[in-house]
PDB file of C-alpha atoms in Angstrom:
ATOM      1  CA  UNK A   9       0.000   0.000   0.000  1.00  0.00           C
ATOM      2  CA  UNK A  10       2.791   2.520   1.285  1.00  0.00           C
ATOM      3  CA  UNK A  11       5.048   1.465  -1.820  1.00  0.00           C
ATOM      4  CA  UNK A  12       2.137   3.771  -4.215  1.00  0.00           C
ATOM      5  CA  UNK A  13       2.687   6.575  -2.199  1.00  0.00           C
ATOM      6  CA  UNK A  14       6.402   5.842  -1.912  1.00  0.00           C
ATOM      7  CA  UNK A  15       8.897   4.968  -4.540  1.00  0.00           C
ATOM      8  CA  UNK A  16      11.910   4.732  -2.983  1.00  0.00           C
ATOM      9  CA  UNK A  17      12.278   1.202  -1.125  1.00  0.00           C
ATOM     10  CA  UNK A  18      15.148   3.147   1.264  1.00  0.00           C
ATOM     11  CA  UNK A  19      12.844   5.541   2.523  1.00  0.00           C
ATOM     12  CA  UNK A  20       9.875   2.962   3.418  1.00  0.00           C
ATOM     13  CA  UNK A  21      13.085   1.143   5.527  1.00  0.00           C
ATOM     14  CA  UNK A  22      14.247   4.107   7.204  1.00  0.00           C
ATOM     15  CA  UNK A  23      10.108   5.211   7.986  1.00  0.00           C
ATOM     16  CA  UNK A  24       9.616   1.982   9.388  1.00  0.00           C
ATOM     17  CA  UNK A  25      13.257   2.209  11.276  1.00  0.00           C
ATOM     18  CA  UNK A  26      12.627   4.977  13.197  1.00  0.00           C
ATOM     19  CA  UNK A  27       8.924   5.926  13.204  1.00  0.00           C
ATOM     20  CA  UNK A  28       7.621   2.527  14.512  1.00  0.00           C
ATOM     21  CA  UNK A  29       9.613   2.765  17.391  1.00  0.00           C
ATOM     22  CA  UNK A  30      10.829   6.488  18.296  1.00  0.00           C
ATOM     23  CA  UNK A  31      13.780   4.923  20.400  1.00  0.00           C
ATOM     24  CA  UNK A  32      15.528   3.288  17.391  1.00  0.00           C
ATOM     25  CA  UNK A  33      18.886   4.766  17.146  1.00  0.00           C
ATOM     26  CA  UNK A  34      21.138   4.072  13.881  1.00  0.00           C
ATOM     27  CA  UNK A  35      24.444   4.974  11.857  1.00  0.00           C
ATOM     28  CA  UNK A  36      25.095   5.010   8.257  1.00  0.00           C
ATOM     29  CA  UNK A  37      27.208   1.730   8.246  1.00  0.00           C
ATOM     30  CA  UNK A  38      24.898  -0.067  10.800  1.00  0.00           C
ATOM     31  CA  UNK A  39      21.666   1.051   8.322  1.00  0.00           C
ATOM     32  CA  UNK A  40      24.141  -0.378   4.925  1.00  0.00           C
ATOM     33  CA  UNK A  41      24.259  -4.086   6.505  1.00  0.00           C
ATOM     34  CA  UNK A  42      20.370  -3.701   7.400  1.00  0.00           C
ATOM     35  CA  UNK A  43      19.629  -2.658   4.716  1.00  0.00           C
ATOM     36  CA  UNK A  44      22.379  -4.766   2.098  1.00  0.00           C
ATOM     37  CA  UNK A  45      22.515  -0.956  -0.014  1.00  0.00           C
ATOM     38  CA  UNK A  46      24.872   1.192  -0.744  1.00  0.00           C
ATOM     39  CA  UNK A  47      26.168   4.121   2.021  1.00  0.00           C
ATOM     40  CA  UNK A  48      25.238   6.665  -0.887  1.00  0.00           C
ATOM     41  CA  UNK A  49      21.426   6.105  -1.166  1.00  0.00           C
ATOM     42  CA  UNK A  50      21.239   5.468   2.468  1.00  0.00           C
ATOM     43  CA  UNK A  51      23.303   8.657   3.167  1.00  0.00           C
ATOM     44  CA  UNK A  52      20.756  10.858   0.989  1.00  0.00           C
ATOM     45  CA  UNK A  53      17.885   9.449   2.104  1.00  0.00           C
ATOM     46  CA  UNK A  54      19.035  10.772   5.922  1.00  0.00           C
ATOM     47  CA  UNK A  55      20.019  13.887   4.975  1.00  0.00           C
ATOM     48  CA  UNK A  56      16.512  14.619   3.593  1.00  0.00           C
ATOM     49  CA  UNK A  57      14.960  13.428   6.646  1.00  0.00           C
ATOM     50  CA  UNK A  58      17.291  15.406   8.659  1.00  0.00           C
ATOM     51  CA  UNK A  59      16.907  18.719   6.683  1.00  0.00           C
ATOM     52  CA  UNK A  60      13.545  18.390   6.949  1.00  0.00           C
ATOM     53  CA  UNK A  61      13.944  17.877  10.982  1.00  0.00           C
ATOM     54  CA  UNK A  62      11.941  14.692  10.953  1.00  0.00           C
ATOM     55  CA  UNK A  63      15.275  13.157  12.017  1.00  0.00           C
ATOM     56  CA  UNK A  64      17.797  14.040  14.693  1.00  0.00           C
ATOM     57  CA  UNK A  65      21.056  13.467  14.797  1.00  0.00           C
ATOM     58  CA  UNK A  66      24.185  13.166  17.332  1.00  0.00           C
ATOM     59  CA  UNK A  67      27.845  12.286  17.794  1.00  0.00           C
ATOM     60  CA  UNK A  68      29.189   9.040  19.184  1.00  0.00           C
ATOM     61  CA  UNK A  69      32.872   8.791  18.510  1.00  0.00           C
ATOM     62  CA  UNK A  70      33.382   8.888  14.756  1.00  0.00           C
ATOM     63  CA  UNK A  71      29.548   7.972  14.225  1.00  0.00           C
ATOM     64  CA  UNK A  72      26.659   9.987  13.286  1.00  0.00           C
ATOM     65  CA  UNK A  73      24.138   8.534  15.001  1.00  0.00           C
ATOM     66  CA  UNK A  74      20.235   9.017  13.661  1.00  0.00           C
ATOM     67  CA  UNK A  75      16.745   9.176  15.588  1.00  0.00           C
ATOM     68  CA  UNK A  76      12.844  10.459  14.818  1.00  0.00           C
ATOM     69  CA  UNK A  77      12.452  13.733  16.230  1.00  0.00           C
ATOM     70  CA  UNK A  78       9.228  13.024  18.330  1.00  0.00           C
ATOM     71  CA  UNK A  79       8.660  16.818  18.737  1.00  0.00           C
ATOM     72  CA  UNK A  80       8.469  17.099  14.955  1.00  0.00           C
ATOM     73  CA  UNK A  81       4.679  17.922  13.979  1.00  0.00           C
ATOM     74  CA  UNK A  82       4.453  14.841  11.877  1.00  0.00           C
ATOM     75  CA  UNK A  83       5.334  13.040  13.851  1.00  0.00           C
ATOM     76  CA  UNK A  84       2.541  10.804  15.536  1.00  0.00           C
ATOM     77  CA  UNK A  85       0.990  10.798  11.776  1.00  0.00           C
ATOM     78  CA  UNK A  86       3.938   8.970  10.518  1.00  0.00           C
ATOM     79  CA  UNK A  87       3.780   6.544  12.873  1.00  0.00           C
ATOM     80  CA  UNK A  88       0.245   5.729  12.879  1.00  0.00           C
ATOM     81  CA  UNK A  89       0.649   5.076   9.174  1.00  0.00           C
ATOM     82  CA  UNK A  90       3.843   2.578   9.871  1.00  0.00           C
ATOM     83  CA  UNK A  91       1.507   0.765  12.170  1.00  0.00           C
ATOM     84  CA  UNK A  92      -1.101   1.162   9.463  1.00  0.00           C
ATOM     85  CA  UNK A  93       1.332  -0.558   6.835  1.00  0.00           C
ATOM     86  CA  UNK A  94       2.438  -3.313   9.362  1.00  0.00           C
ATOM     87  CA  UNK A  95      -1.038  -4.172  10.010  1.00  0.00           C
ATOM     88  CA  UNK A  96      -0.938  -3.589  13.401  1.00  0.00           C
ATOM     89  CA  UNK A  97      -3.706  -1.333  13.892  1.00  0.00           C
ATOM     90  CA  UNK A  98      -5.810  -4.295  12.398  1.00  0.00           C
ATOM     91  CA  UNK A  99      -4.168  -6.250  15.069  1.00  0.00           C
ATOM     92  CA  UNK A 100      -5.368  -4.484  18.056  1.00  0.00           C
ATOM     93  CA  UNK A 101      -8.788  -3.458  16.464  1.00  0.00           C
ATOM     94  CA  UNK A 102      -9.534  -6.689  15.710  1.00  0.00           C
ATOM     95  CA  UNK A 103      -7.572  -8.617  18.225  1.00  0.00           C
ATOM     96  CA  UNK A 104      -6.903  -6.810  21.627  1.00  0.00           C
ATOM     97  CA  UNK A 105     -10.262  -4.940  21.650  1.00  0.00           C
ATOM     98  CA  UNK A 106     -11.850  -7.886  21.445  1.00  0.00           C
ATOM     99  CA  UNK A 107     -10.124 -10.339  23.625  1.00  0.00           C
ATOM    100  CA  UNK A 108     -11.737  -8.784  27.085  1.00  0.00           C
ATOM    101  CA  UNK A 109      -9.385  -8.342  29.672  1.00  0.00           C
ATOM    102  CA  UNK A 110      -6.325  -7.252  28.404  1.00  0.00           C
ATOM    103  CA  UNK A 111      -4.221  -4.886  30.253  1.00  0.00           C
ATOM    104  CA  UNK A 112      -1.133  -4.323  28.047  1.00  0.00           C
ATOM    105  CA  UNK A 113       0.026  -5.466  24.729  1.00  0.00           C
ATOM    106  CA  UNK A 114       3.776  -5.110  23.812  1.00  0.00           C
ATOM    107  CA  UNK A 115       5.541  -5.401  20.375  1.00  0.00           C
ATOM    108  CA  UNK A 116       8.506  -7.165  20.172  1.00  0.00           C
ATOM    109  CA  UNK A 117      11.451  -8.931  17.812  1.00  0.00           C
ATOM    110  CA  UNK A 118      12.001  -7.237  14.708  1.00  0.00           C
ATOM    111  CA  UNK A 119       9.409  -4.099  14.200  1.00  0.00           C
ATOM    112  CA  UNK A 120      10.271  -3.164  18.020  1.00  0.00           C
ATOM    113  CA  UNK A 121      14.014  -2.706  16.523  1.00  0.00           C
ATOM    114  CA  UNK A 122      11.743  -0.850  13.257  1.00  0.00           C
ATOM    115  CA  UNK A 123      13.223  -3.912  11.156  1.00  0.00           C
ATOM    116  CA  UNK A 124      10.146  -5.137   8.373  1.00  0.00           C
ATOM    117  CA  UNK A 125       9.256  -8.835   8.865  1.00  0.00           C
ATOM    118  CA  UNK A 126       6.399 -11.075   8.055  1.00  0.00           C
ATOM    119  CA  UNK A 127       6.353 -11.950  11.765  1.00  0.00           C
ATOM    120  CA  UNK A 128       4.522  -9.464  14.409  1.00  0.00           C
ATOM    121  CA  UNK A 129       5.647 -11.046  17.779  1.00  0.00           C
ATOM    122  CA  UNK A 130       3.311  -9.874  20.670  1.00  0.00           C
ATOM    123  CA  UNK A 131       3.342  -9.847  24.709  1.00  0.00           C
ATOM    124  CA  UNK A 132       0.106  -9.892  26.121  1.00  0.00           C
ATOM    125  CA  UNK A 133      -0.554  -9.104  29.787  1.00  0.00           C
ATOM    126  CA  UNK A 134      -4.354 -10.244  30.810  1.00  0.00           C
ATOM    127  CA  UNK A 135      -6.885 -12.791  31.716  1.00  0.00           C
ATOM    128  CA  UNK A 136      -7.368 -14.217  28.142  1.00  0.00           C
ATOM    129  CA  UNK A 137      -9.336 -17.160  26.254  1.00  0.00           C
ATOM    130  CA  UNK A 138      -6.588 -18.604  24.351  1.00  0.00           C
ATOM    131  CA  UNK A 139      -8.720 -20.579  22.436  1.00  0.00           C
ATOM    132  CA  UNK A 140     -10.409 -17.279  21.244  1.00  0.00           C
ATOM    133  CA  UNK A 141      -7.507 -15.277  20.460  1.00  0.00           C
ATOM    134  CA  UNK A 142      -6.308 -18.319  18.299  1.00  0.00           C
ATOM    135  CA  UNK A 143      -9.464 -18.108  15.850  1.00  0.00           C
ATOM    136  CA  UNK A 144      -9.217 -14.106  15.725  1.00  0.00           C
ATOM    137  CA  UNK A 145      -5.440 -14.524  14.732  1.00  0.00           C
ATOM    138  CA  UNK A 146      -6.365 -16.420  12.069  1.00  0.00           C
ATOM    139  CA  UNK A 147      -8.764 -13.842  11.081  1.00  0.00           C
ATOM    140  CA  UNK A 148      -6.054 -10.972  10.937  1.00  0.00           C
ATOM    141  CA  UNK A 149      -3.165 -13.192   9.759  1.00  0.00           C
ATOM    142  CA  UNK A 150      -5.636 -13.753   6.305  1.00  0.00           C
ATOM    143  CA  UNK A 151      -6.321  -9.669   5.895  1.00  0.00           C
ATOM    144  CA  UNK A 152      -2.595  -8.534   6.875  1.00  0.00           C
ATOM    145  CA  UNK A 153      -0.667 -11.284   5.418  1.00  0.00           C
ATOM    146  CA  UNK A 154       1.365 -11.601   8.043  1.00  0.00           C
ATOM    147  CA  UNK A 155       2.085 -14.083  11.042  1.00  0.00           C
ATOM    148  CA  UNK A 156       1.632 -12.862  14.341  1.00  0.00           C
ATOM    149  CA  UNK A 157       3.109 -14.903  17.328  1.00  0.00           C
ATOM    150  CA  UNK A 158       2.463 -13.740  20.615  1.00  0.00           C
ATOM    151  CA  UNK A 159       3.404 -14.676  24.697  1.00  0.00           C
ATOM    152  CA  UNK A 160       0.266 -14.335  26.820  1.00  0.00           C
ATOM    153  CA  UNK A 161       1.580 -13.383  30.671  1.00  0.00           C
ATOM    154  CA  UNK A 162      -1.227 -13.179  33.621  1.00  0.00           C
ATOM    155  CA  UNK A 163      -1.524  -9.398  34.957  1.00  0.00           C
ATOM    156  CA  UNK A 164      -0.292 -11.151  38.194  1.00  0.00           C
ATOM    157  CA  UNK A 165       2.963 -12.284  36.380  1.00  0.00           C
ATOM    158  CA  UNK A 166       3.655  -8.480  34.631  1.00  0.00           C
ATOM    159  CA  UNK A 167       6.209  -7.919  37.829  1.00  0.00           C
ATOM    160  CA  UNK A 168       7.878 -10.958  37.166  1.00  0.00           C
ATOM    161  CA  UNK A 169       8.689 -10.457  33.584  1.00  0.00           C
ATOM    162  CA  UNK A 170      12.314  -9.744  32.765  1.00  0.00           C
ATOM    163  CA  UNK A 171      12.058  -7.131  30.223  1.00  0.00           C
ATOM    164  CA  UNK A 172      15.871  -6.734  30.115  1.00  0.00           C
ATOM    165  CA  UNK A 173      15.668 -10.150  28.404  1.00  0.00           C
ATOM    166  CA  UNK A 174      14.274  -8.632  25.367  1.00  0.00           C
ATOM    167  CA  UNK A 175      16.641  -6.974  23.322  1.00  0.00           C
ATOM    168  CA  UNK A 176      15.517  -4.372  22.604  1.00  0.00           C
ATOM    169  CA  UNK A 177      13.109  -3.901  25.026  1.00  0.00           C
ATOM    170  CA  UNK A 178       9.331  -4.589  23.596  1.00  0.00           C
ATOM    171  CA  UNK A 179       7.816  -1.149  23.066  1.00  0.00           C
ATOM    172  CA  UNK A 180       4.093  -0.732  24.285  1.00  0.00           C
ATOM    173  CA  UNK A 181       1.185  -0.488  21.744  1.00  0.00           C
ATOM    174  CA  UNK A 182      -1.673  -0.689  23.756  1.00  0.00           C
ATOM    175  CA  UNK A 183      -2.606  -0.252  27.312  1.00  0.00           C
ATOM    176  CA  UNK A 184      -6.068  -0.591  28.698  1.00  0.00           C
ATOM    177  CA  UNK A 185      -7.534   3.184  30.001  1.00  0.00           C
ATOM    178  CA  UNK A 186      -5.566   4.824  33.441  1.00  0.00           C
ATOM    179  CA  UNK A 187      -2.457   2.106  32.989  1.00  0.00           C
ATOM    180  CA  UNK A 188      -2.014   3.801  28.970  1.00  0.00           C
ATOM    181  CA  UNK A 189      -1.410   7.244  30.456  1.00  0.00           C
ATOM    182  CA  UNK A 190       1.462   6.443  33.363  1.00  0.00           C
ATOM    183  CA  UNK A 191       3.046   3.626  30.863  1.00  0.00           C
ATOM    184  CA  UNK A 192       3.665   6.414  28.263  1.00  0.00           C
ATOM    185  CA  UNK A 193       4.713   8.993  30.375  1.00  0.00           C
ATOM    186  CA  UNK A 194       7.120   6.685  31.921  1.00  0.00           C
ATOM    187  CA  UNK A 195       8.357   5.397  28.625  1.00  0.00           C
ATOM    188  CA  UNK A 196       8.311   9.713  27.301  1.00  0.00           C
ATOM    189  CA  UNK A 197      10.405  10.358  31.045  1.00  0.00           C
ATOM    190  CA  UNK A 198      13.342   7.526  30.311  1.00  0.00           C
ATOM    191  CA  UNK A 199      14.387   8.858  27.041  1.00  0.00           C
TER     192      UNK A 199
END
């Protein structure tokens, strides 16, 4: 859908790098083995970004390293529409709203780093029917041709879960009513 409006493949991968998850950080070389393309295309795609101040950038050593600006005022639009092209407002429409008692949902492996994949891996925190999240899976799997695995934790086990063990750590996408606000404000505080 995204590729219509979009024509260069680069610039999808660098949207997706650092607008699904703000905290992404990346260099030029890093991006080239990512990516498997050249520095130059990479390198111009970047500097448009940055000129445009959708992308911030910073010293570490000898490396330029990139970020979304989250105070730019496209910001939340942009990444709305990379969870748009993902499929993973279909996801949590069709999935988490339904499913009951669900507290927190968490993305993790490859689109928490902002890395494309056929694979949306989810951590669930609720009381859940397993059996129904199975069939609506299925259901979202078919319209966002995608595979979605998931871990399903108790709300009683969310204390016990190592999130250090997750590398990078799983970025919340959904949080049921009072627990959305602190979660986000806590996530806006530590970077």
């Amino acid at each position: 859908m995204i590729e219509a409006l979009i024509s260069s493949k680069t610039r999808i991968k660098l949207l997706l790098k650092f607008f699904l998850n703000s905290n992404t950080t990346a260099y030029l070389r890093s991006l080239e083995s990512e990516f498997g393309e050249s520095t130059n295309g990479i390198r111009l795609e970047l500097n448009r970004f940055e000129k445009a101040g959708m992308l911030t950038s910073s010293s570490e050593g000898n490396k330029k390293v990139f970020r979304a600006n989250r105070d730019h005022p496209l910001f939340d639009e942009i990444h709305n529409i990379m969870l748009k092209h993902i499929g993973l407002d279909k996801v949590v429409e069709n999935v988490v709203e339904r499913l009951g008692n669900v507290l927190q949902v968490y993305l993790a492996g490859s689109f928490s780093r902002g890395v494309d994949s056929q694979v949306i891996d989810l951590i669930i925190i609720g009381d859940i029917d397993i059996g129904y999240l199975v069939s609506l899976i299925e259901k979202v799997e078919k319209r966002i041709h995608r595979k979605v695995r998931y871990l399903i934790y108790e709300p009683s086990e969310r204390s016990q879960i190592d999130w250090n063990s997750f590398q990078p750590k799983p970025l919340l996408l959904w949080s049921h009513n009072d627990i959305a606000t602190d979660v986000v404000k806590r996530e806006k505080t530590r970077s």
